[in-house]
Amino acid sequence: MDQLEKLEQRVEVVIARIQELEAANEALLDKNSDLSKDLRRLRAENKHLKAESDSIAGNFGEKETEVKNRLESILSEVEKIELDMSNN
């Protein structure tokens, strides 16, 4: 085989490899695009869930204060009743 044929074979191998790499690159670009979309969706979902969590935490704090106030009021009433009973 002469030098020109060897060179042609090597060029064909290189061209085939380049085509393989271009196809692999295209597949990776598609996957990267899909992952970017997933990331945007998950960030939006995370933002929504964080806002919901903050809202629930705020409501919990309000409810906790309300329950404490009611308990204090009930305890105060119980103490008044006990004081009245002890005075009679």
Tab-separated table of C-alpha atoms in Angstrom:
chain	number	residue	atom	x	y	z
A	1	MET	CA	0.000	0.000	0.000
A	2	ASP	CA	1.456	3.307	-0.871
A	3	GLN	CA	1.669	6.394	1.277
A	4	LEU	CA	-1.370	8.059	-0.269
A	5	GLU	CA	-3.656	5.105	0.522
A	6	LYS	CA	-2.413	4.989	4.098
A	7	LEU	CA	-3.064	8.686	4.437
A	8	GLU	CA	-6.588	8.285	3.008
A	9	GLN	CA	-7.331	5.516	5.520
A	10	ARG	CA	-6.073	7.630	8.395
A	11	VAL	CA	-8.163	10.584	7.245
A	12	GLU	CA	-11.239	8.332	7.020
A	13	VAL	CA	-10.622	7.084	10.560
A	14	VAL	CA	-10.205	10.654	11.810
A	15	ILE	CA	-13.380	11.783	10.002
A	16	ALA	CA	-15.349	8.851	11.446
A	17	ARG	CA	-14.073	9.705	14.939
A	18	ILE	CA	-15.007	13.365	14.481
A	19	GLN	CA	-18.518	12.332	13.442
A	20	GLU	CA	-18.809	10.096	16.522
A	21	LEU	CA	-17.660	12.934	18.741
A	22	GLU	CA	-20.068	15.385	17.107
A	23	ALA	CA	-22.960	12.959	17.709
A	24	ALA	CA	-21.860	12.468	21.326
A	25	ASN	CA	-21.564	16.247	21.745
A	26	GLU	CA	-25.071	16.732	20.348
A	27	ALA	CA	-26.442	14.145	22.769
A	28	LEU	CA	-24.678	15.879	25.667
A	29	LEU	CA	-26.033	19.272	24.585
A	30	ASP	CA	-29.547	17.812	24.544
A	31	LYS	CA	-29.035	16.295	27.981
A	32	ASN	CA	-27.631	19.576	29.283
A	33	SER	CA	-30.686	21.407	27.948
A	34	ASP	CA	-33.001	18.921	29.662
A	35	LEU	CA	-31.080	19.239	32.924
A	36	SER	CA	-31.220	23.040	32.711
A	37	LYS	CA	-35.002	22.870	32.301
A	38	ASP	CA	-35.231	20.489	35.274
A	39	LEU	CA	-33.061	22.818	37.339
A	40	ARG	CA	-35.273	25.834	36.551
A	41	ARG	CA	-38.400	23.827	37.385
A	42	LEU	CA	-36.913	22.550	40.648
A	43	ARG	CA	-35.752	26.030	41.656
A	44	ALA	CA	-39.259	27.391	41.069
A	45	GLU	CA	-40.757	24.497	43.037
A	46	ASN	CA	-38.253	25.051	45.839
A	47	LYS	CA	-39.141	28.761	45.961
A	48	HIS	CA	-42.841	27.904	46.137
A	49	LEU	CA	-42.306	25.312	48.887
A	50	LYS	CA	-40.119	27.695	50.883
A	51	ALA	CA	-42.828	30.372	50.731
A	52	GLU	CA	-45.405	27.796	51.804
A	53	SER	CA	-43.154	26.616	54.641
A	54	ASP	CA	-42.587	30.188	55.812
A	55	SER	CA	-46.334	30.798	55.778
A	56	ILE	CA	-46.994	27.652	57.802
A	57	ALA	CA	-44.264	28.596	60.271
A	58	GLY	CA	-45.800	32.058	60.663
A	59	ASN	CA	-49.245	30.579	61.240
A	60	PHE	CA	-47.776	28.161	63.759
A	61	GLY	CA	-46.252	31.035	65.699
A	62	GLU	CA	-49.564	32.875	65.764
A	63	LYS	CA	-51.440	29.759	66.878
A	64	GLU	CA	-48.858	29.074	69.566
A	65	THR	CA	-49.302	32.580	70.962
A	66	GLU	CA	-53.079	32.222	70.834
A	67	VAL	CA	-52.959	28.900	72.698
A	68	LYS	CA	-50.622	30.324	75.344
A	69	ASN	CA	-52.930	33.304	75.878
A	70	ARG	CA	-55.963	31.033	76.206
A	71	LEU	CA	-54.154	28.781	78.692
A	72	GLU	CA	-53.112	31.772	80.756
A	73	SER	CA	-56.704	32.997	80.775
A	74	ILE	CA	-58.020	29.567	81.802
A	75	LEU	CA	-55.378	29.259	84.539
A	76	SER	CA	-56.315	32.700	85.788
A	77	GLU	CA	-59.984	31.686	85.942
A	78	VAL	CA	-59.078	28.460	87.755
A	79	GLU	CA	-57.039	30.428	90.293
A	80	LYS	CA	-59.989	32.810	90.844
A	81	ILE	CA	-62.345	29.860	91.385
A	82	GLU	CA	-59.880	28.224	93.810
A	83	LEU	CA	-59.485	31.520	95.677
A	84	ASP	CA	-63.275	31.934	95.905
A	85	MET	CA	-63.616	28.366	97.145
A	86	SER	CA	-60.965	28.833	99.780
A	87	ASN	CA	-62.599	32.062	101.005
A	88	ASN	CA	-66.001	30.400	101.419
